């Protein structure tokens, strides 16, 4: 076949475009674009999503990208991201040195500043098919730039303005021109007042389905009353404000009968508003309440009585809630599938027992800082919630092995188990998981001092589908446990063994041999690991993308160089600056983050 281009001569553009759209990574698409001019052109046509940093030279970069990627519908600009020019990746992708240097010099001529109205004007002119625009902390963008976007991008459906200092005029222009807008996020938009949000609610009254408002000091109940009066199709509302009162929340409850998702962090809201939600929002499926200090079990009783379709409930730092409110939800919301309780100190074993007895469809349970919840609670969950797939436990000091054994025996479909600083949980509970939960894919047992190698031996023998393992800070785990995982879990892609003082090179060699799909590994504070173990690891783990290895005294500059030179897909290495040679630093380029961080 030498000398014959069978692909380009036989395949039409449409088929090659479809192949490009189905590639699973940006790296693969970039590599295809370097094959020939035709593929470069087609690859550009296939791109519908672009993410760039909002600092460095965003205005010039947007102009350049707009001229080359004409079918973009999703543009993500984040000033928190690195503003490195995409030409930087050319050297690593295989571009000839002379070409790369010429492009790099072109990039360096770009003026360094943040995204401005000129950049937004370029977005408006170049991406007329835009449907989703995300501007994160682009503080130099003003009303003028947002007006340009509104006038040219009339197909816009999703707009995120987090941290942008835009005002009422720009938001009013969006409401006037973008009649298809469905999703709007206004987080830390300090320049907005009720005037702008009211104008948008009126302009997008037929299409707006999701609204998020957080830390906007000038947004009050007036805006929510407008939303309640006009946006009858609203399905999702997220509020984080000290200035929203009962009046605004009640207006939304009355005027938005399709509301399904409600997220509230409003310290001025009381039982009156939540009672109205329970009475009027009969389609509510998800409710999250954060830091509420002015409402009681009366609110949850109203939710349990009226919101029969509730599937997800999150309670965070709600100090005045007790078992009575949780029992009302359990009795009234039989479809509940996700429950998270975080720092609600008056909720105890009895409240969780009612969940186990009544909510048989529960699939995910998270208990964080629940000091009054004991083993009996999870015993009831194990008996009644056969479909449980995810369990998260953080700082639950009373929960121990008996609870984990009950979950293992009763919830055989468990796929995710995260336990952190639950000091009564030991090897016995984890062994039960390994013996009973063969579908487990994600296991995290961090700083659980009583878990040892025998627990991981059981996981290695019984959970062949495991992909994610975190045993950070479990001091009794060593080579035997990690070796069992390496030999029994070939699909492992993430491994965190940080702060394991007894882990040695032999275990890393076993991981390299048995887990060829590994992408991320954390080795920090492993004092016995050396360059030899790293060499064995990276020899077989060809897909490795990140490697954290700070405070590993046995790892030297030679080991770091081995990781960089061997792992062609490496993207991020965390290591002390003193262990990186000048040659390794040059070879790594800008692809690797935190390569030279001083720790």
Coordinates of C-alpha atoms in Angstrom, one line a residue:
X1 CA 0.0 0.0 0.0
X2 CA 3.1 2.3 0.1
X3 CA 2.5 5.4 -2.0
X4 CA -1.3 5.0 -2.0
X5 CA -3.6 7.2 0.1
X6 CA -6.6 4.8 0.4
X7 CA -8.4 6.7 3.1
X8 CA -8.5 10.1 1.4
X9 CA -9.3 8.6 -2.0
X10 CA -12.1 6.3 -0.7
X11 CA -13.8 8.1 2.2
X12 CA -16.1 11.2 1.7
X13 CA -15.8 14.3 4.0
X14 CA -19.0 13.4 5.8
X15 CA -17.7 10.0 7.0
X16 CA -14.3 11.4 8.1
X17 CA -16.2 14.2 10.0
X18 CA -18.3 11.6 11.8
X19 CA -15.1 9.7 12.8
X20 CA -13.5 12.8 14.2
X21 CA -16.7 13.6 16.2
X22 CA -16.5 10.2 17.9
X23 CA -12.8 10.5 19.0
X24 CA -12.6 10.2 22.8
X25 CA -10.0 12.8 23.5
X26 CA -8.7 16.2 22.3
X27 CA -5.2 14.7 22.0
X28 CA -6.4 12.2 19.4
X29 CA -8.2 15.0 17.4
X30 CA -5.1 17.2 17.5
X31 CA -3.0 14.3 16.2
X32 CA -5.5 13.7 13.3
X33 CA -5.3 17.4 12.4
X34 CA -1.6 17.0 11.7
X35 CA -1.9 14.2 9.2
X36 CA -2.7 16.3 6.1
X37 CA -4.3 19.6 5.1
X38 CA -7.7 17.9 4.3
X39 CA -7.8 16.4 7.8
X40 CA -6.9 19.6 9.3
X41 CA -9.7 21.4 7.6
X42 CA -12.2 18.7 8.4
X43 CA -11.1 18.5 12.0
X44 CA -11.7 22.2 12.4
X45 CA -15.2 21.8 10.9
X46 CA -16.0 19.0 13.4
X47 CA -15.2 21.1 16.5
X48 CA -18.3 22.3 18.3
X49 CA -16.7 23.1 21.7
X50 CA -13.8 25.3 22.6
X51 CA -12.3 26.1 26.0
X52 CA -9.7 28.9 26.4
X53 CA -8.2 30.9 29.3
X54 CA -9.5 34.4 29.8
X55 CA -6.1 35.9 30.5
X56 CA -2.9 36.1 28.4
X57 CA -4.3 37.2 25.0
X58 CA -7.9 36.2 24.8
X59 CA -9.1 38.9 22.4
X60 CA -6.5 38.0 19.8
X61 CA -7.0 34.4 20.4
X62 CA -10.8 34.6 20.0
X63 CA -10.3 36.3 16.6
X64 CA -7.9 33.6 15.5
X65 CA -10.1 30.7 16.7
X66 CA -13.3 32.3 15.2
X67 CA -11.7 32.3 11.7
X68 CA -10.8 28.6 11.9
X69 CA -13.6 26.9 13.8
X70 CA -16.8 28.0 12.2
X71 CA -19.2 25.4 13.6
X72 CA -18.6 26.1 17.3
X73 CA -21.8 26.1 19.4
X74 CA -20.2 25.9 22.9
X75 CA -17.6 28.4 24.0
X76 CA -16.0 28.3 27.4
X77 CA -13.8 31.2 28.5
X78 CA -12.4 31.1 32.1
X79 CA -10.0 33.7 33.4
X80 CA -8.9 31.3 36.0
X81 CA -7.4 29.0 33.4
X82 CA -4.0 29.4 32.0
X83 CA -3.9 31.8 29.1
X84 CA -1.2 29.7 27.3
X85 CA -1.5 30.0 23.5
X86 CA -2.5 26.7 21.7
X87 CA 0.7 27.0 19.7
X88 CA 2.5 25.9 22.9
X89 CA 1.2 22.3 22.4
X90 CA 2.6 22.2 18.9
X91 CA 6.1 21.3 19.9
X92 CA 4.9 18.3 21.9
X93 CA 2.5 17.3 19.2
X94 CA 5.3 16.8 16.6
X95 CA 5.3 20.1 14.7
X96 CA 8.7 20.8 13.1
X97 CA 11.0 23.0 15.2
X98 CA 11.1 25.8 12.6
X99 CA 7.4 25.9 12.3
X100 CA 6.8 25.8 16.0
X101 CA 9.3 28.6 16.7
X102 CA 7.6 30.8 14.0
X103 CA 4.2 30.2 15.5
X104 CA 5.5 30.7 19.1
X105 CA 7.0 34.1 18.1
X106 CA 3.6 35.0 16.6
X107 CA 1.9 34.1 19.9
X108 CA 4.4 36.2 21.9
X109 CA 3.5 39.3 20.0
X110 CA 0.0 39.1 21.4
X111 CA -0.7 41.7 24.0
X112 CA -1.3 40.4 27.5
X113 CA -4.6 41.4 29.1
X114 CA -7.9 40.0 30.1
X115 CA -11.0 39.4 27.8
X116 CA -12.5 42.7 27.0
X117 CA -15.5 44.0 25.1
X118 CA -13.4 43.7 21.9
X119 CA -13.1 40.0 22.5
X120 CA -16.8 39.6 23.1
X121 CA -17.4 41.5 19.8
X122 CA -15.2 39.0 18.1
X123 CA -17.2 36.2 19.8
X124 CA -20.4 37.8 18.5
X125 CA -19.0 38.2 14.9
X126 CA -17.3 34.8 14.7
X127 CA -19.6 32.4 16.5
X128 CA -23.0 33.2 15.2
X129 CA -24.1 29.6 15.8
X130 CA -23.3 29.9 19.5
X131 CA -25.8 28.1 21.8
X132 CA -23.8 28.0 25.0
X133 CA -21.5 30.7 26.3
X134 CA -19.6 30.5 29.6
X135 CA -17.7 33.5 30.8
X136 CA -16.0 32.8 34.2
X137 CA -14.5 35.8 36.0
X138 CA -14.1 37.8 32.9
X139 CA -14.1 41.0 34.9
X140 CA -13.2 43.4 32.0
X141 CA -16.4 42.4 30.1
X142 CA -19.1 45.1 30.3
X143 CA -22.6 45.8 29.1
X144 CA -21.3 46.8 25.6
X145 CA -19.6 43.4 25.0
X146 CA -22.7 41.5 26.3
X147 CA -24.9 43.6 24.0
X148 CA -22.7 42.6 21.0
X149 CA -23.2 39.0 21.9
X150 CA -27.0 39.4 22.4
X151 CA -27.4 41.1 19.0
X152 CA -25.4 38.5 17.0
X153 CA -25.9 35.2 18.8
X154 CA -29.7 35.0 18.8
X155 CA -29.6 31.2 19.1
X156 CA -28.1 31.4 22.6
X157 CA -29.7 28.9 24.9
X158 CA -27.3 28.8 27.9
X159 CA -25.4 31.8 29.4
X160 CA -23.0 31.6 32.4
X161 CA -21.7 35.0 33.7
X162 CA -20.1 33.9 36.9
X163 CA -17.9 36.8 38.3
X164 CA -18.5 39.1 35.3
X165 CA -19.2 42.7 36.2
X166 CA -22.0 43.2 33.7
X167 CA -24.9 45.4 34.4
X168 CA -28.6 45.8 33.8
X169 CA -28.2 47.1 30.2
X170 CA -26.3 44.0 29.0
X171 CA -28.7 41.6 30.7
X172 CA -31.7 43.5 29.3
X173 CA -30.2 43.1 25.8
X174 CA -30.0 39.3 26.3
X175 CA -33.7 39.3 27.3
X176 CA -34.6 41.4 24.3
X177 CA -32.6 39.5 21.6
X178 CA -32.1 35.9 22.9
X179 CA -35.6 34.5 22.8
X180 CA -34.4 30.9 23.1
X181 CA -32.5 31.4 26.3
X182 CA -33.1 28.4 28.7
X183 CA -30.3 28.5 31.3
X184 CA -28.8 31.6 33.0
X185 CA -26.2 31.6 35.8
X186 CA -25.6 34.9 37.7
X187 CA -23.0 34.2 40.3
X188 CA -21.0 37.0 41.8
X189 CA -22.4 39.5 39.3
X190 CA -22.1 42.5 41.5
X191 CA -23.1 45.1 38.9
X192 CA -26.6 43.7 38.5
X193 CA -29.8 45.0 40.1
X194 CA -33.4 44.0 40.0
X195 CA -33.9 46.1 36.8
X196 CA -31.7 43.9 34.6
X197 CA -33.2 40.6 35.9
X198 CA -36.7 41.8 35.6
X199 CA -36.1 42.8 32.0
X200 CA -34.6 39.4 31.3
X201 CA -37.5 37.6 33.0
X202 CA -40.0 39.5 30.8
X203 CA -37.9 39.0 27.6
X204 CA -37.3 35.2 28.1
X205 CA -40.6 34.4 29.8
X206 CA -41.5 31.6 27.5
X207 CA -38.2 29.8 27.4
X208 CA -36.3 30.3 30.7
X209 CA -36.0 27.0 32.5
X210 CA -33.0 27.4 34.9
X211 CA -31.9 30.4 36.9
X212 CA -29.0 30.7 39.3
X213 CA -28.4 33.7 41.5
X214 CA -25.6 33.9 44.1
X215 CA -23.8 36.8 45.9
X216 CA -25.6 39.5 43.9
X217 CA -26.2 42.0 46.6
X218 CA -28.6 44.1 44.6
X219 CA -30.9 41.3 43.6
X220 CA -34.0 41.2 45.9
X221 CA -37.4 39.8 46.1
X222 CA -38.5 42.1 43.3
X223 CA -36.6 40.0 40.8
X224 CA -38.1 36.8 42.1
X225 CA -41.6 38.2 41.9
X226 CA -40.9 39.0 38.2
X227 CA -39.7 35.5 37.7
X228 CA -42.8 34.1 39.4
X229 CA -45.1 36.3 37.3
X230 CA -43.5 35.6 33.9
X231 CA -41.4 32.5 33.8
X232 CA -44.0 29.8 34.2
X233 CA -41.7 27.2 32.6
X234 CA -39.0 27.6 35.1
X235 CA -37.8 24.1 36.3
X236 CA -34.6 24.9 38.3
X237 CA -33.9 27.7 40.7
X238 CA -30.6 28.1 42.7
X239 CA -30.4 31.0 45.2
X240 CA -27.6 32.0 47.5
X241 CA -28.3 35.4 49.0
X242 CA -28.7 37.3 52.3
X243 CA -31.2 39.7 50.7
X244 CA -33.9 37.2 49.5
X245 CA -36.8 36.8 51.9
X246 CA -39.9 34.7 52.1
X247 CA -41.8 36.9 49.7
X248 CA -39.6 36.1 46.7
X249 CA -39.5 32.4 47.3
X250 CA -43.2 32.2 47.8
X251 CA -43.7 34.2 44.5
X252 CA -41.7 31.6 42.6
X253 CA -43.6 28.7 44.3
X254 CA -46.9 30.3 43.3
X255 CA -46.0 31.2 39.7
X256 CA -43.7 28.4 38.6
X257 CA -45.8 25.2 38.7
X258 CA -43.2 23.2 36.8
X259 CA -40.4 23.8 39.3
X260 CA -38.4 20.5 39.8
X261 CA -35.1 21.6 41.3
X262 CA -34.7 24.1 44.2
X263 CA -31.4 25.0 45.8
X264 CA -31.5 27.5 48.7
X265 CA -28.9 29.2 50.8
X266 CA -30.9 32.2 52.0
X267 CA -30.5 32.9 55.7
X268 CA -33.6 35.1 55.8
X269 CA -36.0 32.4 54.5
X270 CA -38.1 30.7 57.2
X271 CA -40.7 28.0 57.6
X272 CA -43.3 30.1 55.8
X273 CA -41.5 29.9 52.4
X274 CA -40.7 26.2 52.7
X275 CA -44.2 25.4 53.7
X276 CA -45.4 27.2 50.5
X277 CA -43.0 25.2 48.4
X278 CA -44.3 22.0 50.0
X279 CA -47.9 23.0 49.3
X280 CA -47.5 24.4 45.8
X281 CA -44.5 22.7 44.1
X282 CA -46.0 19.3 43.7
X283 CA -43.5 18.4 40.9
X284 CA -40.4 19.1 43.0
X285 CA -37.8 16.4 42.5
X286 CA -34.7 17.9 44.1
X287 CA -34.3 20.1 47.2
X288 CA -31.1 21.4 48.7
X289 CA -31.1 23.5 51.8
X290 CA -27.9 25.1 53.1
X291 CA -27.1 26.8 56.4
X292 CA -30.7 27.4 57.3
X293 CA -31.1 28.7 60.8
X294 CA -34.7 30.0 60.6
X295 CA -36.7 26.9 59.8
X296 CA -37.6 23.8 61.6
X297 CA -39.1 20.3 61.2
X298 CA -42.3 22.1 60.1
X299 CA -40.7 22.8 56.7
X300 CA -39.7 19.2 56.1
X301 CA -43.1 18.0 57.2
X302 CA -44.7 20.3 54.5
X303 CA -42.2 18.9 51.9
X304 CA -43.1 15.3 52.9
X305 CA -46.8 16.0 52.7
X306 CA -46.8 17.8 49.4
X307 CA -43.8 16.8 47.3
X308 CA -44.5 13.2 46.6
X309 CA -42.1 13.1 43.6
X310 CA -39.1 14.2 45.6
X311 CA -36.0 12.1 44.6
X312 CA -33.1 14.1 46.0
X313 CA -32.7 15.8 49.3
X314 CA -29.6 17.6 50.6
X315 CA -29.5 19.1 54.1
X316 CA -26.4 21.0 55.0
X317 CA -25.8 22.7 58.4
X318 CA -29.5 22.9 59.2
X319 CA -29.1 23.0 63.0
X320 CA -32.8 23.0 63.9
X321 CA -33.8 19.9 62.0
X322 CA -34.4 16.7 63.9
X323 CA -35.4 13.1 63.3
X324 CA -39.1 14.2 63.2
X325 CA -38.6 16.2 59.9
X326 CA -36.6 13.4 58.3
X327 CA -39.2 10.8 59.3
X328 CA -41.9 13.0 57.6
X329 CA -39.9 13.0 54.4
X330 CA -39.3 9.2 54.5
X331 CA -43.0 8.6 55.0
X332 CA -44.2 11.1 52.3
X333 CA -41.5 10.8 49.6
X334 CA -41.2 7.1 48.7
X335 CA -39.4 7.9 45.5
X336 CA -36.4 9.4 47.3
X337 CA -33.2 8.1 45.6
X338 CA -30.5 10.4 46.9
X339 CA -30.0 11.8 50.5
X340 CA -27.2 13.9 51.8
X341 CA -27.0 15.0 55.4
X342 CA -24.1 17.3 56.3
X343 CA -23.5 18.7 59.8
X344 CA -27.2 18.5 60.9
X345 CA -26.3 17.6 64.5
X346 CA -29.8 16.9 65.7
X347 CA -30.4 14.1 63.2
X348 CA -29.6 10.8 64.7
X349 CA -29.9 7.0 64.2
X350 CA -33.7 7.1 64.5
X351 CA -34.2 9.5 61.6
X352 CA -32.0 7.4 59.3
X353 CA -33.8 4.2 60.4
X354 CA -37.0 5.7 59.0
X355 CA -35.3 6.3 55.7
X356 CA -34.2 2.6 55.6
X357 CA -37.7 1.4 56.3
X358 CA -39.6 3.6 53.9
X359 CA -37.3 4.6 51.0
X360 CA -36.7 1.4 49.1
X361 CA -35.5 3.2 46.0
X362 CA -32.6 5.0 47.7
X363 CA -29.5 4.8 45.5
X364 CA -27.1 7.2 47.1
X365 CA -26.6 8.1 50.7
X366 CA -24.1 10.6 52.1
X367 CA -23.6 11.2 55.8
X368 CA -21.1 13.9 56.7
X369 CA -20.2 14.9 60.3
X370 CA -23.2 13.0 61.7
X371 CA -22.0 12.2 65.1
X372 CA -25.3 10.8 66.4
X373 CA -25.9 8.3 63.6
X374 CA -24.9 4.8 64.6
X375 CA -24.6 1.3 63.2
X376 CA -28.4 0.6 63.6
X377 CA -29.2 3.3 61.0
X378 CA -27.1 1.6 58.3
X379 CA -28.4 -1.8 59.4
X380 CA -31.9 -0.6 58.4
X381 CA -30.6 0.9 55.2
X382 CA -29.0 -2.4 54.3
X383 CA -32.3 -4.3 55.0
X384 CA -34.6 -1.9 53.1
X385 CA -32.6 -0.2 50.4
X386 CA -31.5 -3.1 48.1
X387 CA -30.8 -0.7 45.2
X388 CA -28.2 1.4 47.0
X389 CA -25.3 2.1 44.7
X390 CA -23.2 4.8 46.5
X391 CA -22.4 5.4 50.2
X392 CA -20.4 8.3 51.5
X393 CA -19.3 8.5 55.1
X394 CA -17.2 11.4 56.5
X395 CA -16.3 11.9 60.2
X396 CA -19.1 9.7 61.5
X397 CA -17.4 8.6 64.7
X398 CA -20.1 6.1 65.8
X399 CA -20.4 4.1 62.6
X400 CA -18.2 1.0 62.6
X401 CA -17.7 -2.4 61.0
X402 CA -21.2 -3.8 61.8
X403 CA -22.8 -1.0 59.7
X404 CA -20.5 -1.7 56.7
X405 CA -21.2 -5.4 57.0
X406 CA -25.0 -4.7 56.9
X407 CA -24.6 -2.6 53.8
X408 CA -22.4 -5.2 52.1
X409 CA -24.9 -8.1 52.8
X410 CA -28.0 -6.1 51.9
X411 CA -26.8 -3.8 49.1
X412 CA -25.1 -6.2 46.7
X413 CA -25.4 -3.6 43.8
X414 CA -23.1 -1.2 45.6
X415 CA -20.7 0.5 43.1
X416 CA -19.2 3.3 45.1
X417 CA -18.0 3.4 48.8
X418 CA -16.3 6.5 50.2
X419 CA -15.2 6.5 53.9
X420 CA -13.1 9.2 55.4
X421 CA -12.0 9.5 59.0
X422 CA -14.5 6.9 60.4
X423 CA -12.1 5.5 62.9
X424 CA -14.4 2.6 64.0
X425 CA -14.4 1.1 60.5
X426 CA -11.7 -1.6 60.1
X427 CA -10.8 -4.5 57.9
X428 CA -13.8 -6.6 58.9
X429 CA -16.3 -4.2 57.2
X430 CA -14.2 -3.8 54.0
X431 CA -13.7 -7.6 53.8
X432 CA -17.5 -7.9 53.8
X433 CA -17.6 -5.5 50.9
X434 CA -15.1 -7.6 48.9
X435 CA -17.0 -10.8 49.6
X436 CA -20.5 -9.4 48.6
X437 CA -20.2 -6.4 46.3
X438 CA -18.8 -7.7 43.1
X439 CA -19.9 -4.7 41.1
X440 CA -17.9 -2.2 43.1
X441 CA -16.0 0.2 40.9
X442 CA -15.0 3.1 43.2
X443 CA -13.5 2.6 46.7
X444 CA -12.1 5.3 48.9
X445 CA -11.1 4.6 52.5
X446 CA -9.0 7.6 53.6
X447 CA -7.4 7.8 57.0
X448 CA -9.1 4.7 58.4
X449 CA -6.3 3.4 60.7
X450 CA -7.9 0.1 61.4
X451 CA -8.0 -1.0 57.7
X452 CA -5.2 -3.3 56.7
X453 CA -3.8 -5.5 53.9
X454 CA -6.3 -8.3 54.5
X455 CA -9.1 -5.8 53.5
X456 CA -7.5 -5.1 50.1
X457 CA -6.9 -8.8 49.5
X458 CA -10.6 -9.3 49.8
X459 CA -11.3 -6.4 47.4
X460 CA -8.7 -7.7 44.9
X461 CA -10.3 -11.2 45.0
X462 CA -14.0 -10.1 44.9
X463 CA -14.2 -6.8 43.0
X464 CA -12.6 -7.2 39.5
X465 CA -14.5 -4.2 38.1
X466 CA -12.7 -1.7 40.5
X467 CA -11.5 1.4 38.6
X468 CA -10.9 3.9 41.4
X469 CA -9.0 3.2 44.7
X470 CA -8.0 5.7 47.4
X471 CA -6.4 4.4 50.5
X472 CA -4.6 7.5 51.5
X473 CA -3.4 7.6 55.1
X474 CA -4.4 4.0 55.9
X475 CA -1.1 3.2 57.7
X476 CA -1.6 -0.5 58.0
X477 CA -1.8 -1.0 54.3
X478 CA 1.4 -2.1 52.5
X479 CA 2.8 -4.1 49.7
X480 CA 0.5 -7.1 50.2
X481 CA -2.7 -5.2 49.9
X482 CA -1.7 -3.1 46.9
X483 CA -0.3 -6.2 45.2
X484 CA -3.6 -8.0 45.6
X485 CA -5.3 -5.0 44.0
X486 CA -2.9 -5.0 41.1
X487 CA -3.4 -8.7 40.4
X488 CA -7.2 -8.7 40.8
X489 CA -8.3 -5.3 39.4
X490 CA -7.0 -5.0 35.9
X491 CA -9.4 -2.1 35.0
X492 CA -8.0 0.3 37.7
X493 CA -7.5 3.8 36.3
X494 CA -7.0 5.8 39.5
X495 CA -4.8 5.0 42.5
X496 CA -4.1 7.1 45.6
X497 CA -1.6 5.5 48.0
X498 CA -0.3 8.7 49.5
X499 CA 1.0 8.6 53.1
X500 CA 1.5 4.8 53.1
X501 CA 4.7 4.5 55.0
X502 CA 5.1 0.7 54.3
X503 CA 4.6 0.8 50.5
X504 CA 7.7 -0.2 48.5
X505 CA 8.9 -0.5 44.9
X506 CA 7.7 -4.1 44.6
X507 CA 4.1 -3.0 44.9
X508 CA 4.6 -0.4 42.2
X509 CA 6.1 -3.0 39.9
X510 CA 3.0 -5.1 40.5
X511 CA 0.7 -2.2 39.7
X512 CA 2.6 -1.6 36.5
X513 CA 2.3 -5.2 35.5
X514 CA -1.4 -5.7 36.4
X515 CA -3.0 -2.3 35.8
X516 CA -2.1 -1.2 32.3
X517 CA -5.1 1.2 32.1
X518 CA -3.9 3.3 35.0
X519 CA -4.2 7.1 34.3
X520 CA -3.7 8.8 37.6
X521 CA -1.5 7.9 40.6
X522 CA -0.8 9.7 43.8
X523 CA 2.4 8.6 45.6
X524 CA 3.0 11.7 47.8
X525 CA 4.6 11.1 51.2
X526 CA 5.5 7.5 50.4
X527 CA 8.9 7.4 52.0
X528 CA 10.0 3.9 50.7
X529 CA 9.2 4.5 47.0
X530 CA 12.3 5.1 44.8
X531 CA 13.2 5.7 41.1
X532 CA 13.3 1.9 40.6
X533 CA 9.6 1.5 41.5
X534 CA 8.7 4.4 39.2
X535 CA 10.6 2.9 36.3
X536 CA 8.7 -0.4 36.6
X537 CA 5.4 1.5 36.9
X538 CA 5.7 3.7 33.8
X539 CA 7.1 0.9 31.7
X540 CA 3.7 -0.8 31.4
X541 CA 1.3 2.1 32.3
X542 CA 1.3 3.7 28.9
X543 CA -1.9 5.7 29.5
X544 CA -0.6 7.5 32.6
X545 CA -1.7 11.2 32.6
X546 CA -0.9 12.4 36.1
X547 CA 1.6 11.5 38.8
X548 CA 1.8 13.2 42.2
X549 CA 5.0 12.4 44.1
X550 CA 5.9 15.2 46.5
X551 CA 7.8 14.4 49.7
X552 CA 9.1 11.0 48.4
X553 CA 12.8 11.1 49.5
X554 CA 13.7 8.1 47.4
X555 CA 12.5 9.8 44.2
X556 CA 15.2 11.9 42.4
X557 CA 15.6 13.9 39.3
X558 CA 16.3 10.7 37.4
X559 CA 12.9 9.3 38.4
X560 CA 11.1 12.4 37.4
X561 CA 12.9 12.3 34.0
X562 CA 11.8 8.7 33.5
X563 CA 8.2 9.6 34.1
X564 CA 8.3 12.5 31.6
X565 CA 10.2 10.7 28.9
X566 CA 8.3 7.4 29.1
X567 CA 4.7 8.6 29.5
X568 CA 3.7 10.2 26.2
X569 CA 0.2 11.1 27.6
X570 CA 1.4 12.7 30.8
X571 CA -0.3 16.0 31.6
X572 CA 0.4 16.8 35.2
X573 CA 3.3 16.0 37.5
X574 CA 3.5 17.3 41.1
X575 CA 7.0 17.3 42.4
X576 CA 9.5 19.5 44.3
X577 CA 11.2 22.0 42.1
X578 CA 14.6 20.9 43.3
X579 CA 14.0 17.4 41.7
X580 CA 13.5 18.7 38.2
X581 CA 16.5 19.1 35.9
X582 CA 16.7 21.9 33.3
X583 CA 16.5 19.3 30.6
X584 CA 13.4 17.7 32.0
X585 CA 11.8 21.1 32.4
X586 CA 12.5 21.9 28.7
X587 CA 11.2 18.6 27.6
X588 CA 8.0 18.8 29.6
X589 CA 7.0 22.2 28.3
X590 CA 3.7 23.8 29.3
X591 CA 1.7 20.6 29.0
X592 CA 2.5 19.6 32.6
X593 CA 0.9 21.6 35.4
X594 CA 2.6 22.2 38.7
X595 CA 5.9 20.6 37.5
X596 CA 8.0 23.2 39.3
X597 CA 5.9 23.9 42.4
X598 CA 7.8 24.6 45.6
X599 CA 6.2 22.7 48.4

